[in-house]
Amino acid sequence: LAKTTQPISMDSYEGQEVNITCSHNNIATNDYITWYQQFPSQGPRFIIQGYKTKVTNEVASLFIPADRKSSTLSLPRVSLSDTAVYYCLVRRGGADGLTFGKGTHLIIQP
Amino acid sequence: IAGITQAPTSQILAAGRRMTLRCTQDMRHNAMYWYRQDLGLGLRLIHYSNTAGTTGKGEVPDGYSVSRANTDDFPLTLASAVPSQTSVYFCASSDFGHYTFGSGTRLTVV
């Protein structure tokens, strides 16, 4: 599976838009890009998943360029409760589990 | 509420003792997983099961065993616990690439 690289930490303020970029240079044709959020003392929670171009749901948008070697998770108008660790993962079809990196620790300040 | 139930939520265990972490899902997902998460690190896959009756080894399987007698239950057993198995353990299930995680079991081996 393609290795992912993302910033270890980021800071922002309430009401701002936050963009977290992840690189996955060796992504394969049948791989999907998926993002999870984890709060302290909780299991990861699915945020969004995409294959190419742009995907939007009620909490985030995911931008994937044509070469698919990177992706950007966009969180609009963040609040203090968005402080969490965000994991970018490359998922292959099948059911052999997800491979997690260290994620990005996002800290939102008032 | 549909999801993953893990038990116990926390446990202090003497080294050398046997321990089974329980995991039950009510979503009828075929695939289930066990991860461990150590301080400051991402999750690492211990074992997985693509369907009832089958299991597979993940990234860090040594010292752990699993069974999958039915769709809903996926217990993780530590035959003889060691201090390096102190960690937070998360159970998960997946359906069509969407993973649902439990709230975790915090295990301390002393």
PDB file of C-alpha atoms in Angstrom:
ATOM      1  CA  LEU A   1       0.000   0.000   0.000  1.00  0.00           C
ATOM      2  CA  ALA A   2       1.104   3.553  -0.703  1.00  0.00           C
ATOM      3  CA  LYS A   3       2.770   5.296   2.209  1.00  0.00           C
ATOM      4  CA  THR A   4       1.136   8.552   3.274  1.00  0.00           C
ATOM      5  CA  THR A   5       2.872  11.679   4.538  1.00  0.00           C
ATOM      6  CA  GLN A   6       1.047  14.446   6.382  1.00  0.00           C
ATOM      7  CA  PRO A   7       2.064  17.216   8.795  1.00  0.00           C
ATOM      8  CA  ILE A   8       2.546  16.107  12.361  1.00  0.00           C
ATOM      9  CA  SER A   9       0.639  19.054  13.770  1.00  0.00           C
ATOM     10  CA  MET A  10      -1.322  22.157  12.748  1.00  0.00           C
ATOM     11  CA  ASP A  11      -2.847  25.094  14.588  1.00  0.00           C
ATOM     12  CA  SER A  12      -5.773  27.255  13.624  1.00  0.00           C
ATOM     13  CA  TYR A  13      -8.515  29.399  15.126  1.00  0.00           C
ATOM     14  CA  GLU A  14     -12.236  29.047  15.484  1.00  0.00           C
ATOM     15  CA  GLY A  15     -14.162  30.058  12.388  1.00  0.00           C
ATOM     16  CA  GLN A  16     -11.250  29.505  10.015  1.00  0.00           C
ATOM     17  CA  GLU A  17     -11.069  27.013   7.175  1.00  0.00           C
ATOM     18  CA  VAL A  18      -8.423  24.363   7.735  1.00  0.00           C
ATOM     19  CA  ASN A  19      -6.752  22.420   4.954  1.00  0.00           C
ATOM     20  CA  ILE A  20      -4.649  19.349   5.718  1.00  0.00           C
ATOM     21  CA  THR A  21      -2.645  18.009   2.808  1.00  0.00           C
ATOM     22  CA  CYS A  22      -1.472  14.444   2.518  1.00  0.00           C
ATOM     23  CA  SER A  23       0.935  12.994  -0.021  1.00  0.00           C
ATOM     24  CA  HIS A  24       0.672   9.438  -1.325  1.00  0.00           C
ATOM     25  CA  ASN A  25       3.076   9.269  -4.248  1.00  0.00           C
ATOM     26  CA  ASN A  26       2.809   5.527  -4.843  1.00  0.00           C
ATOM     27  CA  ILE A  27      -0.966   5.268  -4.877  1.00  0.00           C
ATOM     28  CA  ALA A  28      -2.251   2.436  -7.063  1.00  0.00           C
ATOM     29  CA  THR A  29      -5.068   2.552  -9.584  1.00  0.00           C
ATOM     30  CA  ASN A  30      -7.526   0.700  -7.348  1.00  0.00           C
ATOM     31  CA  ASP A  31      -6.705   2.583  -4.136  1.00  0.00           C
ATOM     32  CA  TYR A  32      -9.103   4.964  -2.413  1.00  0.00           C
ATOM     33  CA  ILE A  33      -8.171   7.885  -0.187  1.00  0.00           C
ATOM     34  CA  THR A  34      -9.938   7.995   3.155  1.00  0.00           C
ATOM     35  CA  TRP A  35      -9.715  10.272   6.170  1.00  0.00           C
ATOM     36  CA  TYR A  36     -10.482   9.472   9.797  1.00  0.00           C
ATOM     37  CA  GLN A  37     -10.750  11.662  12.881  1.00  0.00           C
ATOM     38  CA  GLN A  38      -9.790  10.553  16.371  1.00  0.00           C
ATOM     39  CA  PHE A  39     -10.540  12.271  19.667  1.00  0.00           C
ATOM     40  CA  PRO A  40      -8.679  11.335  22.854  1.00  0.00           C
ATOM     41  CA  SER A  41      -9.905   8.098  24.415  1.00  0.00           C
ATOM     42  CA  GLN A  42     -12.078   7.283  21.401  1.00  0.00           C
ATOM     43  CA  GLY A  43     -11.742   5.125  18.340  1.00  0.00           C
ATOM     44  CA  PRO A  44     -11.192   6.711  14.927  1.00  0.00           C
ATOM     45  CA  ARG A  45     -14.271   7.959  13.130  1.00  0.00           C
ATOM     46  CA  PHE A  46     -14.753   8.050   9.363  1.00  0.00           C
ATOM     47  CA  ILE A  47     -14.840  11.546   7.867  1.00  0.00           C
ATOM     48  CA  ILE A  48     -14.705  11.250   4.110  1.00  0.00           C
ATOM     49  CA  GLN A  49     -13.454   9.099   1.259  1.00  0.00           C
ATOM     50  CA  GLY A  50     -12.732   9.728  -2.399  1.00  0.00           C
ATOM     51  CA  TYR A  51     -11.110   8.373  -5.537  1.00  0.00           C
ATOM     52  CA  LYS A  52     -10.577  11.486  -7.665  1.00  0.00           C
ATOM     53  CA  THR A  53     -11.651  15.125  -8.055  1.00  0.00           C
ATOM     54  CA  LYS A  54     -13.765  16.493  -5.218  1.00  0.00           C
ATOM     55  CA  VAL A  55     -16.006  14.908  -2.638  1.00  0.00           C
ATOM     56  CA  THR A  56     -18.097  16.869  -0.160  1.00  0.00           C
ATOM     57  CA  ASN A  57     -20.237  15.806   2.763  1.00  0.00           C
ATOM     58  CA  GLU A  58     -21.797  17.562   5.722  1.00  0.00           C
ATOM     59  CA  VAL A  59     -18.544  17.886   7.643  1.00  0.00           C
ATOM     60  CA  ALA A  60     -15.687  18.172   5.120  1.00  0.00           C
ATOM     61  CA  SER A  61     -14.500  18.307   1.553  1.00  0.00           C
ATOM     62  CA  LEU A  62     -11.794  16.208  -0.025  1.00  0.00           C
ATOM     63  CA  PHE A  63      -9.832  17.489  -2.996  1.00  0.00           C
ATOM     64  CA  ILE A  64      -7.854  15.028  -5.106  1.00  0.00           C
ATOM     65  CA  PRO A  65      -5.846  16.247  -8.121  1.00  0.00           C
ATOM     66  CA  ALA A  66      -5.785  14.345 -11.379  1.00  0.00           C
ATOM     67  CA  ASP A  67      -2.512  12.533 -10.609  1.00  0.00           C
ATOM     68  CA  ARG A  68      -3.917  11.402  -7.219  1.00  0.00           C
ATOM     69  CA  LYS A  69      -0.492  11.700  -5.593  1.00  0.00           C
ATOM     70  CA  SER A  70      -1.860  13.976  -2.913  1.00  0.00           C
ATOM     71  CA  SER A  71      -5.150  14.921  -1.323  1.00  0.00           C
ATOM     72  CA  THR A  72      -6.394  17.786   0.798  1.00  0.00           C
ATOM     73  CA  LEU A  73      -8.947  17.526   3.561  1.00  0.00           C
ATOM     74  CA  SER A  74     -10.800  20.808   4.009  1.00  0.00           C
ATOM     75  CA  LEU A  75     -12.690  21.572   7.212  1.00  0.00           C
ATOM     76  CA  PRO A  76     -14.863  24.689   6.861  1.00  0.00           C
ATOM     77  CA  ARG A  77     -15.280  27.065   9.806  1.00  0.00           C
ATOM     78  CA  VAL A  78     -13.642  24.934  12.461  1.00  0.00           C
ATOM     79  CA  SER A  79     -14.622  25.031  16.109  1.00  0.00           C
ATOM     80  CA  LEU A  80     -12.833  24.017  19.305  1.00  0.00           C
ATOM     81  CA  SER A  81     -14.460  20.585  19.041  1.00  0.00           C
ATOM     82  CA  ASP A  82     -12.547  19.912  15.826  1.00  0.00           C
ATOM     83  CA  THR A  83      -9.351  19.570  17.855  1.00  0.00           C
ATOM     84  CA  ALA A  84      -8.358  15.985  17.130  1.00  0.00           C
ATOM     85  CA  VAL A  85      -5.925  13.776  15.247  1.00  0.00           C
ATOM     86  CA  TYR A  86      -6.698  13.417  11.541  1.00  0.00           C
ATOM     87  CA  TYR A  87      -5.466  10.382   9.648  1.00  0.00           C
ATOM     88  CA  CYS A  88      -5.022  10.182   5.909  1.00  0.00           C
ATOM     89  CA  LEU A  89      -5.116   6.603   4.665  1.00  0.00           C
ATOM     90  CA  VAL A  90      -4.902   4.844   1.348  1.00  0.00           C
ATOM     91  CA  ARG A  91      -7.342   1.985   1.213  1.00  0.00           C
ATOM     92  CA  ARG A  92      -7.240  -0.840  -1.270  1.00  0.00           C
ATOM     93  CA  GLY A  93     -10.325  -2.788  -2.217  1.00  0.00           C
ATOM     94  CA  GLY A  94     -10.703  -5.865  -0.072  1.00  0.00           C
ATOM     95  CA  ALA A  95     -10.926  -6.252   3.672  1.00  0.00           C
ATOM     96  CA  ASP A  96      -7.384  -6.566   4.986  1.00  0.00           C
ATOM     97  CA  GLY A  97      -7.542  -3.550   7.265  1.00  0.00           C
ATOM     98  CA  LEU A  98      -6.383   0.043   7.203  1.00  0.00           C
ATOM     99  CA  THR A  99      -2.744   1.094   7.638  1.00  0.00           C
ATOM    100  CA  PHE A 100      -2.461   4.115   9.912  1.00  0.00           C
ATOM    101  CA  GLY A 101       0.377   6.611  10.100  1.00  0.00           C
ATOM    102  CA  LYS A 102       0.850   9.028  12.981  1.00  0.00           C
ATOM    103  CA  GLY A 103      -1.743  11.465  11.676  1.00  0.00           C
ATOM    104  CA  THR A 104      -1.995  15.238  11.994  1.00  0.00           C
ATOM    105  CA  HIS A 105      -2.734  16.659  15.418  1.00  0.00           C
ATOM    106  CA  LEU A 106      -4.998  19.652  14.728  1.00  0.00           C
ATOM    107  CA  ILE A 107      -5.345  22.166  17.535  1.00  0.00           C
ATOM    108  CA  ILE A 108      -8.071  24.797  17.297  1.00  0.00           C
ATOM    109  CA  GLN A 109      -7.739  27.841  19.505  1.00  0.00           C
ATOM    110  CA  PRO A 110     -10.396  30.386  20.492  1.00  0.00           C
TER     111      PRO A 110
ATOM    112  CA  ILE B   1     -27.427   2.431  18.525  1.00  0.00           C
ATOM    113  CA  ALA B   2     -25.692   0.195  16.001  1.00  0.00           C
ATOM    114  CA  GLY B   3     -21.981  -0.167  16.390  1.00  0.00           C
ATOM    115  CA  ILE B   4     -19.096  -1.921  18.097  1.00  0.00           C
ATOM    116  CA  THR B   5     -19.145  -2.878  21.776  1.00  0.00           C
ATOM    117  CA  GLN B   6     -15.860  -3.604  23.516  1.00  0.00           C
ATOM    118  CA  ALA B   7     -15.363  -5.000  27.009  1.00  0.00           C
ATOM    119  CA  PRO B   8     -13.848  -4.314  29.404  1.00  0.00           C
ATOM    120  CA  THR B   9     -13.255  -0.578  28.981  1.00  0.00           C
ATOM    121  CA  SER B  10     -10.092  -0.847  31.036  1.00  0.00           C
ATOM    122  CA  GLN B  11      -8.127  -3.522  32.840  1.00  0.00           C
ATOM    123  CA  ILE B  12      -4.997  -3.869  34.916  1.00  0.00           C
ATOM    124  CA  LEU B  13      -3.482  -7.281  34.403  1.00  0.00           C
ATOM    125  CA  ALA B  14      -0.593  -9.076  36.052  1.00  0.00           C
ATOM    126  CA  ALA B  15       2.130 -10.240  33.716  1.00  0.00           C
ATOM    127  CA  GLY B  16       1.785 -13.881  32.777  1.00  0.00           C
ATOM    128  CA  ARG B  17      -1.990 -13.905  33.110  1.00  0.00           C
ATOM    129  CA  ARG B  18      -4.358 -14.796  30.303  1.00  0.00           C
ATOM    130  CA  MET B  19      -6.847 -12.186  29.126  1.00  0.00           C
ATOM    131  CA  THR B  20      -9.596 -12.055  26.523  1.00  0.00           C
ATOM    132  CA  LEU B  21     -10.798  -8.749  25.151  1.00  0.00           C
ATOM    133  CA  ARG B  22     -14.336  -8.952  23.870  1.00  0.00           C
ATOM    134  CA  CYS B  23     -15.738  -7.309  20.763  1.00  0.00           C
ATOM    135  CA  THR B  24     -19.283  -7.512  19.424  1.00  0.00           C
ATOM    136  CA  GLN B  25     -20.866  -5.776  16.464  1.00  0.00           C
ATOM    137  CA  ASP B  26     -24.525  -5.517  15.504  1.00  0.00           C
ATOM    138  CA  MET B  27     -24.114  -4.290  11.942  1.00  0.00           C
ATOM    139  CA  ARG B  28     -23.660  -7.719  10.333  1.00  0.00           C
ATOM    140  CA  HIS B  29     -20.363  -6.626   8.808  1.00  0.00           C
ATOM    141  CA  ASN B  30     -18.321  -9.464   7.373  1.00  0.00           C
ATOM    142  CA  ALA B  31     -14.892  -8.053   8.195  1.00  0.00           C
ATOM    143  CA  MET B  32     -13.568  -7.349  11.695  1.00  0.00           C
ATOM    144  CA  TYR B  33     -10.227  -6.159  13.037  1.00  0.00           C
ATOM    145  CA  TRP B  34      -8.154  -5.666  16.144  1.00  0.00           C
ATOM    146  CA  TYR B  35      -5.742  -2.740  16.439  1.00  0.00           C
ATOM    147  CA  ARG B  36      -3.484  -1.528  19.188  1.00  0.00           C
ATOM    148  CA  GLN B  37      -2.550   2.093  19.730  1.00  0.00           C
ATOM    149  CA  ASP B  38       0.442   3.138  21.755  1.00  0.00           C
ATOM    150  CA  LEU B  39       1.046   6.645  23.058  1.00  0.00           C
ATOM    151  CA  GLY B  40       1.728   9.097  20.259  1.00  0.00           C
ATOM    152  CA  LEU B  41       1.455   6.500  17.538  1.00  0.00           C
ATOM    153  CA  GLY B  42      -1.124   5.525  14.982  1.00  0.00           C
ATOM    154  CA  LEU B  43      -3.057   2.300  15.138  1.00  0.00           C
ATOM    155  CA  ARG B  44      -1.347  -0.975  14.254  1.00  0.00           C
ATOM    156  CA  LEU B  45      -3.253  -3.973  12.990  1.00  0.00           C
ATOM    157  CA  ILE B  46      -2.971  -7.113  15.131  1.00  0.00           C
ATOM    158  CA  HIS B  47      -5.353  -9.582  13.486  1.00  0.00           C
ATOM    159  CA  TYR B  48      -8.269  -9.436  11.131  1.00  0.00           C
ATOM    160  CA  SER B  49     -11.107 -11.608   9.896  1.00  0.00           C
ATOM    161  CA  ASN B  50     -12.641 -11.191   6.458  1.00  0.00           C
ATOM    162  CA  THR B  51     -15.614 -13.396   7.320  1.00  0.00           C
ATOM    163  CA  ALA B  52     -16.813 -15.779   9.997  1.00  0.00           C
ATOM    164  CA  GLY B  53     -14.544 -18.808  10.233  1.00  0.00           C
ATOM    165  CA  THR B  54     -11.450 -17.097   8.822  1.00  0.00           C
ATOM    166  CA  THR B  55      -8.707 -15.018  10.422  1.00  0.00           C
ATOM    167  CA  GLY B  56      -5.475 -13.420   9.293  1.00  0.00           C
ATOM    168  CA  LYS B  57      -2.371 -11.880  10.812  1.00  0.00           C
ATOM    169  CA  GLY B  58      -1.767  -8.156  10.738  1.00  0.00           C
ATOM    170  CA  GLU B  59       1.343  -6.112  11.365  1.00  0.00           C
ATOM    171  CA  VAL B  60       1.887  -7.075  15.046  1.00  0.00           C
ATOM    172  CA  PRO B  61       0.284 -10.485  15.698  1.00  0.00           C
ATOM    173  CA  ASP B  62       2.836 -12.022  18.080  1.00  0.00           C
ATOM    174  CA  GLY B  63       1.450 -12.775  21.539  1.00  0.00           C
ATOM    175  CA  TYR B  64      -2.164 -12.480  20.398  1.00  0.00           C
ATOM    176  CA  SER B  65      -4.750 -14.889  19.039  1.00  0.00           C
ATOM    177  CA  VAL B  66      -8.258 -14.414  17.691  1.00  0.00           C
ATOM    178  CA  SER B  67     -11.238 -16.510  16.723  1.00  0.00           C
ATOM    179  CA  ARG B  68     -14.325 -15.793  14.634  1.00  0.00           C
ATOM    180  CA  ALA B  69     -16.987 -18.348  15.414  1.00  0.00           C
ATOM    181  CA  ASN B  70     -19.814 -16.134  14.150  1.00  0.00           C
ATOM    182  CA  THR B  71     -20.356 -12.830  12.357  1.00  0.00           C
ATOM    183  CA  ASP B  72     -20.918 -10.701  15.449  1.00  0.00           C
ATOM    184  CA  ASP B  73     -18.090 -11.646  17.828  1.00  0.00           C
ATOM    185  CA  PHE B  74     -14.330 -11.294  17.450  1.00  0.00           C
ATOM    186  CA  PRO B  75     -12.486 -11.875  20.744  1.00  0.00           C
ATOM    187  CA  LEU B  76      -8.785 -11.124  21.153  1.00  0.00           C
ATOM    188  CA  THR B  77      -6.790 -13.305  23.564  1.00  0.00           C
ATOM    189  CA  LEU B  78      -3.468 -12.632  25.220  1.00  0.00           C
ATOM    190  CA  ALA B  79      -2.290 -16.069  26.305  1.00  0.00           C
ATOM    191  CA  SER B  80       0.403 -14.816  28.684  1.00  0.00           C
ATOM    192  CA  ALA B  81       0.454 -11.035  29.009  1.00  0.00           C
ATOM    193  CA  VAL B  82       3.708  -9.071  29.024  1.00  0.00           C
ATOM    194  CA  PRO B  83       4.275  -5.399  29.910  1.00  0.00           C
ATOM    195  CA  SER B  84       4.914  -4.494  26.247  1.00  0.00           C
ATOM    196  CA  GLN B  85       1.277  -5.347  25.574  1.00  0.00           C
ATOM    197  CA  THR B  86       0.205  -2.352  27.623  1.00  0.00           C
ATOM    198  CA  SER B  87      -1.796  -0.378  25.113  1.00  0.00           C
ATOM    199  CA  VAL B  88      -5.225   0.752  24.029  1.00  0.00           C
ATOM    200  CA  TYR B  89      -6.951  -1.882  21.929  1.00  0.00           C
ATOM    201  CA  PHE B  90      -9.551  -1.004  19.330  1.00  0.00           C
ATOM    202  CA  CYS B  91     -11.886  -3.387  17.591  1.00  0.00           C
ATOM    203  CA  ALA B  92     -13.378  -2.426  14.232  1.00  0.00           C
ATOM    204  CA  SER B  93     -15.622  -3.781  11.528  1.00  0.00           C
ATOM    205  CA  SER B  94     -16.013  -2.789   7.907  1.00  0.00           C
ATOM    206  CA  ASP B  95     -18.518  -2.918   5.131  1.00  0.00           C
ATOM    207  CA  PHE B  96     -17.674  -1.749   1.607  1.00  0.00           C
ATOM    208  CA  GLY B  97     -14.577   0.043   2.872  1.00  0.00           C
ATOM    209  CA  HIS B  98     -16.320   2.011   5.607  1.00  0.00           C
ATOM    210  CA  TYR B  99     -14.755   1.166   8.978  1.00  0.00           C
ATOM    211  CA  THR B 100     -16.497   1.522  12.340  1.00  0.00           C
ATOM    212  CA  PHE B 101     -14.383   1.472  15.492  1.00  0.00           C
ATOM    213  CA  GLY B 102     -15.235   0.689  19.087  1.00  0.00           C
ATOM    214  CA  SER B 103     -14.356   2.929  22.008  1.00  0.00           C
ATOM    215  CA  GLY B 104     -11.348   0.850  22.975  1.00  0.00           C
ATOM    216  CA  THR B 105     -10.032  -1.192  25.880  1.00  0.00           C
ATOM    217  CA  ARG B 106      -7.218   0.337  27.902  1.00  0.00           C
ATOM    218  CA  LEU B 107      -4.999  -2.515  29.077  1.00  0.00           C
ATOM    219  CA  THR B 108      -2.148  -2.128  31.530  1.00  0.00           C
ATOM    220  CA  VAL B 109       0.116  -5.122  32.131  1.00  0.00           C
ATOM    221  CA  VAL B 110       2.150  -4.875  35.319  1.00  0.00           C
TER     222      VAL B 110
END
